[in-house]
């Protein structure tokens, strides 16, 4: 008879296999338009006719999707569950879909090559194409509300009126701050010209473009306006800078800050905090860190202590932390320019 320990290990293996199967089947529903077609409940035969799918295969997919809890069944007809409606119809669901797409198109293929990459040391370059950038931006919506609230708790942020957002992406943070403070001005710096264009469109859409400019280029080389900023933001991009480049980066930021100005760095971090372990955030951030480090042109997530040492080494004074999620697996680390 199998010992209790064997049963537990077997259950752990089954628990690892299940997500791979679930993700593949979910992809079948999302990417082939099958869930869309099921907005109007259909039988297997009706669905096969509506989508041109093989009837036997679609019948087995329907059974599996029902067993996973994604479909509800009335008689022989299937319709979407509350979860699928959330995925299809809400903003938060769209962020969830983007995270699933990222797992399918980015994490899966790259982490799947882990065994060979670890031995060969032949690291791939991160594609960073605009599709990937859009996916990441859509996925990050899930945490933005919390992150914006956390940012307002960083000392000096509420009073800041001259703002520099490095690697601004779609300029979500810049827009929020400029909308809150009608007398604030901002500069965004963005490496990717297509993303910078999206940031400009967002600033226009939100009616704050007259008080903001987006500069295209690498912050470490770009000539910027001579403004002494009260606040410099580095949101979700510290891992674009190699470990050895971070102290010089912070020194350059210091040159652009007004005395008492604050640098706010938002990043996921691998923590051993009990809440993060319990919620699965430690495992998720450690997996993200492995994904980042595989790439030739990306660096790992920062270690809180290492980051603080680099900030001090660059000449920053007061340093602190504000969690974005309970447990701090995503957090702001902030540092002030001495007066
Ligand atoms: C994951 S996105 C985050 C975007 C935005 N900060 C946010 O949190 O919504 C990182 C962005 O940093 C930009 N970036 C990376 N390195 C940069 C550099 N050296 N100078 C300017 N932008 C950079 C990338 O092009 C990308 O758009």
Short mmCIF file of C-alpha atoms and ligand atoms in Angstrom, two decimals:
data_model
loop_
_atom_site.label_atom_id
_atom_site.label_comp_id
_atom_site.label_asym_id
_atom_site.label_seq_id
_atom_site.Cartn_x
_atom_site.Cartn_y
_atom_site.Cartn_z
CA UNK A 1 0.00 0.00 0.00
CA UNK A 2 1.29 3.46 -0.87
CA UNK A 3 2.50 5.41 2.12
CA UNK A 4 0.88 8.72 2.98
CA UNK A 5 4.05 10.46 1.88
CA UNK A 6 3.91 8.79 -1.57
CA UNK A 7 0.30 9.80 -1.97
CA UNK A 8 1.21 13.39 -1.08
CA UNK A 9 4.09 13.46 -3.58
CA UNK A 10 1.82 11.94 -6.24
CA UNK A 11 -0.75 14.65 -5.55
CA UNK A 12 2.00 17.29 -5.87
CA UNK A 13 2.96 15.92 -9.31
CA UNK A 14 -0.70 15.86 -10.39
CA UNK A 15 -0.99 19.44 -9.15
CA UNK A 16 1.87 20.41 -11.50
CA UNK A 17 0.48 18.57 -14.52
CA UNK A 18 -3.00 20.06 -14.12
CA UNK A 19 -2.09 23.72 -14.84
CA UNK A 20 -0.25 22.73 -18.06
CA UNK A 21 -3.33 20.86 -19.30
CA UNK A 22 -5.69 23.60 -18.14
CA UNK A 23 -3.69 26.33 -19.85
CA UNK A 24 -3.60 24.42 -23.16
CA UNK A 25 -7.35 23.79 -23.06
CA UNK A 26 -8.14 27.34 -22.02
CA UNK A 27 -6.06 28.57 -24.94
CA UNK A 28 -8.28 26.44 -27.20
CA UNK A 29 -11.30 28.34 -25.93
CA UNK A 30 -9.78 31.82 -26.10
CA UNK A 31 -7.75 31.78 -29.30
CA UNK A 32 -10.17 29.89 -31.55
CA UNK A 33 -13.09 32.09 -30.62
CA UNK A 34 -14.85 29.10 -29.04
CA UNK A 35 -15.82 30.93 -25.86
CA UNK A 36 -17.12 33.82 -27.98
CA UNK A 37 -19.24 31.39 -30.01
CA UNK A 38 -20.66 29.98 -26.77
CA UNK A 39 -22.09 33.31 -25.61
CA UNK A 40 -25.18 31.80 -27.17
CA UNK A 41 -25.37 28.33 -25.55
CA UNK A 42 -24.78 25.56 -28.12
CA UNK A 43 -24.53 21.80 -28.36
CA UNK A 44 -21.37 20.17 -29.73
CA UNK A 45 -22.99 19.78 -33.15
CA UNK A 46 -24.13 23.43 -33.24
CA UNK A 47 -20.70 24.63 -32.11
CA UNK A 48 -18.94 22.48 -34.73
CA UNK A 49 -21.15 24.00 -37.39
CA UNK A 50 -20.70 27.57 -36.15
CA UNK A 51 -16.89 27.38 -35.84
CA UNK A 52 -15.97 24.80 -38.49
CA UNK A 53 -14.31 22.66 -35.79
CA UNK A 54 -14.11 18.87 -35.85
CA UNK A 55 -17.26 17.64 -34.10
CA UNK A 56 -15.64 14.83 -32.07
CA UNK A 57 -12.75 17.01 -30.95
CA UNK A 58 -14.97 19.92 -30.01
CA UNK A 59 -17.25 17.55 -28.06
CA UNK A 60 -14.28 16.35 -26.00
CA UNK A 61 -13.10 19.95 -25.48
CA UNK A 62 -16.60 20.91 -24.27
CA UNK A 63 -16.59 18.04 -21.78
CA UNK A 64 -13.15 19.03 -20.49
CA UNK A 65 -14.00 22.74 -20.33
CA UNK A 66 -17.18 21.89 -18.41
CA UNK A 67 -15.17 19.69 -16.00
CA UNK A 68 -12.74 22.61 -15.46
CA UNK A 69 -15.65 24.84 -14.47
CA UNK A 70 -15.42 27.17 -17.48
CA UNK A 71 -18.77 26.18 -18.97
CA UNK A 72 -22.22 25.62 -17.59
CA UNK A 73 -24.42 22.97 -19.11
CA UNK A 74 -28.16 22.98 -19.76
CA UNK A 75 -29.32 19.73 -21.33
CA UNK A 76 -26.84 19.15 -24.16
CA UNK A 77 -26.03 22.84 -24.61
CA UNK A 78 -23.02 24.62 -23.09
CA UNK A 79 -22.63 28.29 -22.20
CA UNK A 80 -19.89 30.38 -20.52
CA UNK A 81 -19.40 30.32 -16.73
CA UNK A 82 -19.07 33.49 -14.67
CA UNK A 83 -15.27 33.18 -14.88
CA UNK A 84 -15.29 33.08 -18.70
CA UNK A 85 -17.71 36.03 -18.86
CA UNK A 86 -15.31 37.93 -16.54
CA UNK A 87 -12.40 37.08 -18.88
CA UNK A 88 -14.32 38.18 -21.97
CA UNK A 89 -16.19 41.22 -20.73
CA UNK A 90 -14.34 43.11 -17.98
CA UNK A 91 -11.18 45.25 -17.78
CA UNK A 92 -9.80 43.10 -14.97
CA UNK A 93 -10.59 40.02 -17.08
CA UNK A 94 -8.64 41.52 -19.99
CA UNK A 95 -5.62 41.92 -17.69
CA UNK A 96 -6.11 38.28 -16.65
CA UNK A 97 -6.21 37.23 -20.33
CA UNK A 98 -3.03 39.18 -21.05
CA UNK A 99 -1.30 37.32 -18.18
CA UNK A 100 -2.49 33.99 -19.57
CA UNK A 101 -1.27 34.98 -23.05
CA UNK A 102 2.10 35.96 -21.57
CA UNK A 103 2.36 32.54 -19.88
CA UNK A 104 1.50 30.82 -23.18
CA UNK A 105 3.61 32.88 -25.59
CA UNK A 106 6.54 34.02 -23.44
CA UNK A 107 7.08 32.07 -20.20
CA UNK A 108 6.11 28.63 -21.58
CA UNK A 109 8.44 28.56 -24.62
CA UNK A 110 11.40 30.21 -22.84
CA UNK A 111 11.20 28.34 -19.53
CA UNK A 112 10.59 25.12 -21.52
CA UNK A 113 14.14 25.50 -22.88
CA UNK A 114 15.57 25.92 -19.39
CA UNK A 115 17.35 22.52 -19.19
CA UNK A 116 19.30 23.08 -22.43
CA UNK A 117 19.94 26.80 -21.78
CA UNK A 118 21.33 26.13 -18.32
CA UNK A 119 23.97 23.82 -19.82
CA UNK A 120 24.76 25.68 -23.05
CA UNK A 121 24.76 29.17 -21.50
CA UNK A 122 23.46 30.28 -24.90
CA UNK A 123 20.97 32.84 -23.67
CA UNK A 124 18.24 34.23 -25.92
CA UNK A 125 17.67 37.94 -26.43
CA UNK A 126 14.32 39.19 -25.14
CA UNK A 127 12.09 39.84 -28.15
CA UNK A 128 10.46 42.93 -26.62
CA UNK A 129 8.34 43.26 -29.77
CA UNK A 130 5.32 45.50 -29.64
CA UNK A 131 2.95 42.54 -29.23
CA UNK A 132 4.87 41.46 -26.12
CA UNK A 133 4.96 45.05 -24.84
CA UNK A 134 1.18 45.37 -25.31
CA UNK A 135 0.60 42.09 -23.47
CA UNK A 136 2.78 43.17 -20.56
CA UNK A 137 1.04 46.57 -20.42
CA UNK A 138 -2.43 44.93 -20.46
CA UNK A 139 -1.36 42.44 -17.77
CA UNK A 140 0.06 45.12 -15.50
CA UNK A 141 -3.41 46.82 -15.33
CA UNK A 142 -4.25 44.22 -12.69
CA UNK A 143 -2.00 45.87 -10.13
CA UNK A 144 -2.05 49.50 -11.28
CA UNK A 145 -4.78 50.73 -8.90
CA UNK A 146 -2.87 49.38 -5.91
CA UNK A 147 0.46 50.67 -7.26
CA UNK A 148 -0.91 54.19 -7.75
CA UNK A 149 -2.27 54.21 -4.20
CA UNK A 150 1.08 52.93 -2.86
CA UNK A 151 2.94 55.61 -4.83
CA UNK A 152 0.92 58.34 -3.09
CA UNK A 153 2.17 56.97 0.25
CA UNK A 154 5.81 57.49 -0.79
CA UNK A 155 7.10 60.58 1.11
CA UNK A 156 7.29 63.64 -1.14
CA UNK A 157 5.06 62.27 -3.93
CA UNK A 158 1.92 64.27 -3.09
CA UNK A 159 3.89 67.53 -3.11
CA UNK A 160 5.84 66.73 -6.31
CA UNK A 161 5.08 69.07 -9.22
CA UNK A 162 8.00 68.34 -11.58
CA UNK A 163 7.96 64.68 -12.52
CA UNK A 164 10.23 62.49 -14.64
CA UNK A 165 8.96 59.01 -15.57
CA UNK A 166 11.81 56.83 -16.88
CA UNK A 167 10.64 53.96 -19.11
CA UNK A 168 7.15 55.42 -18.91
CA UNK A 169 5.43 52.77 -21.06
CA UNK A 170 1.88 53.95 -21.74
CA UNK A 171 2.37 56.85 -19.27
CA UNK A 172 -0.27 55.53 -16.86
CA UNK A 173 1.60 56.87 -13.81
CA UNK A 174 2.39 60.25 -15.39
CA UNK A 175 -1.24 60.71 -16.42
CA UNK A 176 -2.49 59.88 -12.92
CA UNK A 177 -0.14 62.38 -11.25
CA UNK A 178 -0.82 65.14 -13.78
CA UNK A 179 -4.57 64.70 -13.42
CA UNK A 180 -4.33 64.94 -9.64
CA UNK A 181 -2.23 68.12 -9.67
CA UNK A 182 -3.26 70.72 -12.24
CA UNK A 183 -0.03 72.69 -11.60
CA UNK A 184 2.27 69.70 -12.20
CA UNK A 185 4.42 69.13 -15.29
CA UNK A 186 5.99 65.91 -16.48
CA UNK A 187 8.53 64.34 -18.80
CA UNK A 188 8.40 60.72 -19.90
CA UNK A 189 11.37 58.86 -21.36
CA UNK A 190 10.69 55.75 -23.40
CA UNK A 191 13.13 53.53 -25.29
CA UNK A 192 10.56 52.09 -27.67
CA UNK A 193 9.26 54.63 -30.22
CA UNK A 194 5.95 52.80 -30.79
CA UNK A 195 5.28 52.65 -27.03
CA UNK A 196 6.20 56.37 -26.73
CA UNK A 197 3.60 57.11 -29.41
CA UNK A 198 1.01 55.26 -27.34
CA UNK A 199 2.04 57.26 -24.27
CA UNK A 200 1.52 60.53 -26.18
CA UNK A 201 -1.91 59.35 -27.36
CA UNK A 202 -2.82 58.47 -23.76
CA UNK A 203 -1.74 61.93 -22.50
CA UNK A 204 -3.90 63.53 -25.22
CA UNK A 205 -6.85 61.29 -24.44
CA UNK A 206 -6.68 62.21 -20.76
CA UNK A 207 -6.31 65.93 -21.50
CA UNK A 208 -2.89 66.48 -19.87
CA UNK A 209 -0.65 66.58 -22.97
CA UNK A 210 0.00 70.34 -22.67
CA UNK A 211 1.87 69.72 -19.42
CA UNK A 212 3.86 66.69 -20.55
CA UNK A 213 6.39 65.60 -23.12
CA UNK A 214 7.54 62.11 -24.05
CA UNK A 215 11.17 61.74 -25.17
CA UNK A 216 12.21 58.69 -27.16
CA UNK A 217 15.54 57.10 -26.29
CA UNK A 218 17.70 55.43 -23.68
CA UNK A 219 17.61 57.42 -20.43
CA UNK A 220 21.28 56.64 -19.76
CA UNK A 221 22.29 58.56 -22.92
CA UNK A 222 19.49 61.01 -23.62
CA UNK A 223 19.90 64.78 -23.34
CA UNK A 224 16.99 65.91 -21.14
CA UNK A 225 15.52 69.36 -20.42
CA UNK A 226 17.27 71.20 -17.58
CA UNK A 227 14.61 70.62 -14.97
CA UNK A 228 15.32 69.78 -11.34
CA UNK A 229 12.62 67.15 -10.76
CA UNK A 230 10.82 66.62 -7.43
CA UNK A 231 10.01 63.05 -8.34
CA UNK A 232 11.66 60.48 -10.63
CA UNK A 233 9.83 57.23 -11.34
CA UNK A 234 11.30 53.88 -12.33
CA UNK A 235 8.25 51.66 -12.59
CA UNK A 236 8.70 48.02 -13.54
CA UNK A 237 11.91 48.40 -15.46
CA UNK A 238 14.84 48.17 -13.04
CA UNK A 239 15.42 44.66 -14.49
CA UNK A 240 16.27 46.24 -17.85
CA UNK A 241 19.45 47.51 -16.18
CA UNK A 242 22.29 45.08 -15.40
CA UNK A 243 23.28 44.81 -11.75
CA UNK A 244 26.56 46.71 -12.39
CA UNK A 245 24.76 49.48 -14.27
CA UNK A 246 22.34 50.30 -11.45
CA UNK A 247 24.61 52.46 -9.31
CA UNK A 248 25.66 54.60 -12.32
CA UNK A 249 21.96 54.81 -13.26
CA UNK A 250 21.07 56.09 -9.78
CA UNK A 251 23.93 58.60 -9.94
CA UNK A 252 22.54 59.94 -13.22
CA UNK A 253 19.06 60.19 -11.71
CA UNK A 254 20.50 62.09 -8.73
CA UNK A 255 21.83 64.73 -11.17
CA UNK A 256 18.26 65.33 -12.38
CA UNK A 257 16.67 65.58 -8.92
CA UNK A 258 16.05 68.74 -6.91
CA UNK A 259 17.40 68.73 -3.32
CA UNK A 260 14.98 66.66 -1.22
CA UNK A 261 13.58 65.19 -4.47
CA UNK A 262 12.56 61.55 -4.38
CA UNK A 263 13.24 58.54 -6.59
CA UNK A 264 10.49 55.88 -6.47
CA UNK A 265 11.34 52.43 -7.83
CA UNK A 266 8.49 49.97 -8.28
CA UNK A 267 9.38 46.34 -8.83
CA UNK A 268 8.37 42.80 -8.01
CA UNK A 269 10.86 41.31 -5.53
CA UNK A 270 11.40 37.76 -4.30
CA UNK A 271 10.67 37.87 -0.58
CA UNK A 272 10.55 35.26 2.13
CA UNK A 273 7.69 37.03 3.85
CA UNK A 274 5.08 34.52 5.19
CA UNK A 275 2.14 36.29 3.45
CA UNK A 276 3.99 36.18 0.10
CA UNK A 277 4.83 32.51 0.56
CA UNK A 278 1.27 31.67 1.56
CA UNK A 279 -0.32 33.58 -1.34
CA UNK A 280 2.03 32.03 -3.93
CA UNK A 281 3.60 35.44 -4.68
CA UNK A 282 7.09 34.23 -3.69
CA UNK A 283 6.87 31.34 -6.17
CA UNK A 284 5.43 33.63 -8.89
CA UNK A 285 8.13 36.32 -8.49
CA UNK A 286 10.91 33.70 -8.31
CA UNK A 287 9.57 32.21 -11.58
CA UNK A 288 9.50 35.69 -13.16
CA UNK A 289 13.07 36.27 -11.96
CA UNK A 290 14.18 32.99 -13.62
CA UNK A 291 12.43 34.05 -16.85
CA UNK A 292 14.18 37.44 -16.82
CA UNK A 293 17.64 36.04 -16.04
CA UNK A 294 17.50 33.54 -18.91
CA UNK A 295 17.68 36.49 -21.32
CA UNK A 296 20.96 37.95 -22.52
CA UNK A 297 19.68 41.52 -22.36
CA UNK A 298 17.65 41.46 -19.14
CA UNK A 299 18.73 41.30 -15.50
CA UNK A 300 17.09 39.73 -12.47
CA UNK A 301 14.68 41.26 -9.98
CA UNK A 302 16.40 43.43 -7.39
CA UNK A 303 17.15 42.19 -3.88
CA UNK A 304 15.82 44.76 -1.38
CA UNK A 305 19.13 44.96 0.56
CA UNK A 306 21.26 45.12 -2.59
CA UNK A 307 19.08 47.87 -4.05
CA UNK A 308 19.38 49.96 -0.89
CA UNK A 309 23.17 49.53 -0.88
CA UNK A 310 23.33 50.68 -4.53
CA UNK A 311 21.16 53.71 -3.74
CA UNK A 312 23.40 54.66 -0.81
CA UNK A 313 26.51 54.05 -2.92
CA UNK A 314 25.16 56.48 -5.52
CA UNK A 315 24.69 59.18 -2.89
CA UNK A 316 21.00 58.92 -1.93
CA UNK A 317 20.00 59.71 1.66
CA UNK A 318 16.75 58.61 3.35
CA UNK A 319 15.58 55.28 2.00
CA UNK A 320 12.31 53.46 2.64
CA UNK A 321 9.78 50.99 1.32
CA UNK A 322 6.03 50.97 0.65
CA UNK A 323 4.39 47.63 -0.20
CA UNK A 324 2.11 47.54 -3.26
CA UNK A 325 0.68 44.15 -2.27
CA UNK A 326 0.51 42.67 1.24
CA UNK A 327 3.84 41.01 2.02
CA UNK A 328 5.75 43.32 -0.34
CA UNK A 329 6.34 40.95 -3.26
CA UNK A 330 5.63 44.07 -5.33
CA UNK A 331 6.81 47.25 -3.63
CA UNK A 332 8.12 50.75 -3.97
CA UNK A 333 11.64 51.36 -2.73
CA UNK A 334 12.15 55.10 -2.42
CA UNK A 335 15.21 57.24 -1.78
CA UNK A 336 15.72 60.98 -1.28
CA UNK A 337 18.38 63.27 -2.61
CA UNK A 338 20.09 64.85 0.41
CA UNK A 339 19.29 68.52 0.84
C1 LIG B 1 7.51 46.78 -18.29
S1 LIG B 1 7.47 48.33 -19.04
C2 LIG B 1 6.80 49.35 -17.75
C3 LIG B 1 6.15 50.61 -18.27
C4 LIG B 1 5.66 51.59 -17.20
N1 LIG B 1 6.75 52.13 -16.42
C5 LIG B 1 4.64 50.93 -16.30
O1 LIG B 1 5.01 50.47 -15.21
O2 LIG B 1 3.46 50.87 -16.70
C6 LIG B 1 9.17 48.86 -19.08
C7 LIG B 1 9.41 50.01 -20.04
O3 LIG B 1 10.72 50.56 -19.80
C8 LIG B 1 11.25 50.95 -21.07
N2 LIG B 1 12.73 51.05 -20.92
C9 LIG B 1 13.58 50.05 -20.62
N3 LIG B 1 14.86 50.50 -20.56
C10 LIG B 1 14.81 51.84 -20.81
C11 LIG B 1 15.81 52.88 -20.92
N4 LIG B 1 17.11 52.60 -20.75
N5 LIG B 1 15.40 54.12 -21.21
C12 LIG B 1 14.09 54.39 -21.41
N6 LIG B 1 13.10 53.45 -21.34
C13 LIG B 1 13.45 52.19 -21.05
C14 LIG B 1 10.79 49.84 -21.99
O4 LIG B 1 10.84 50.21 -23.34
C15 LIG B 1 9.37 49.57 -21.49
O5 LIG B 1 8.40 50.33 -22.17
#
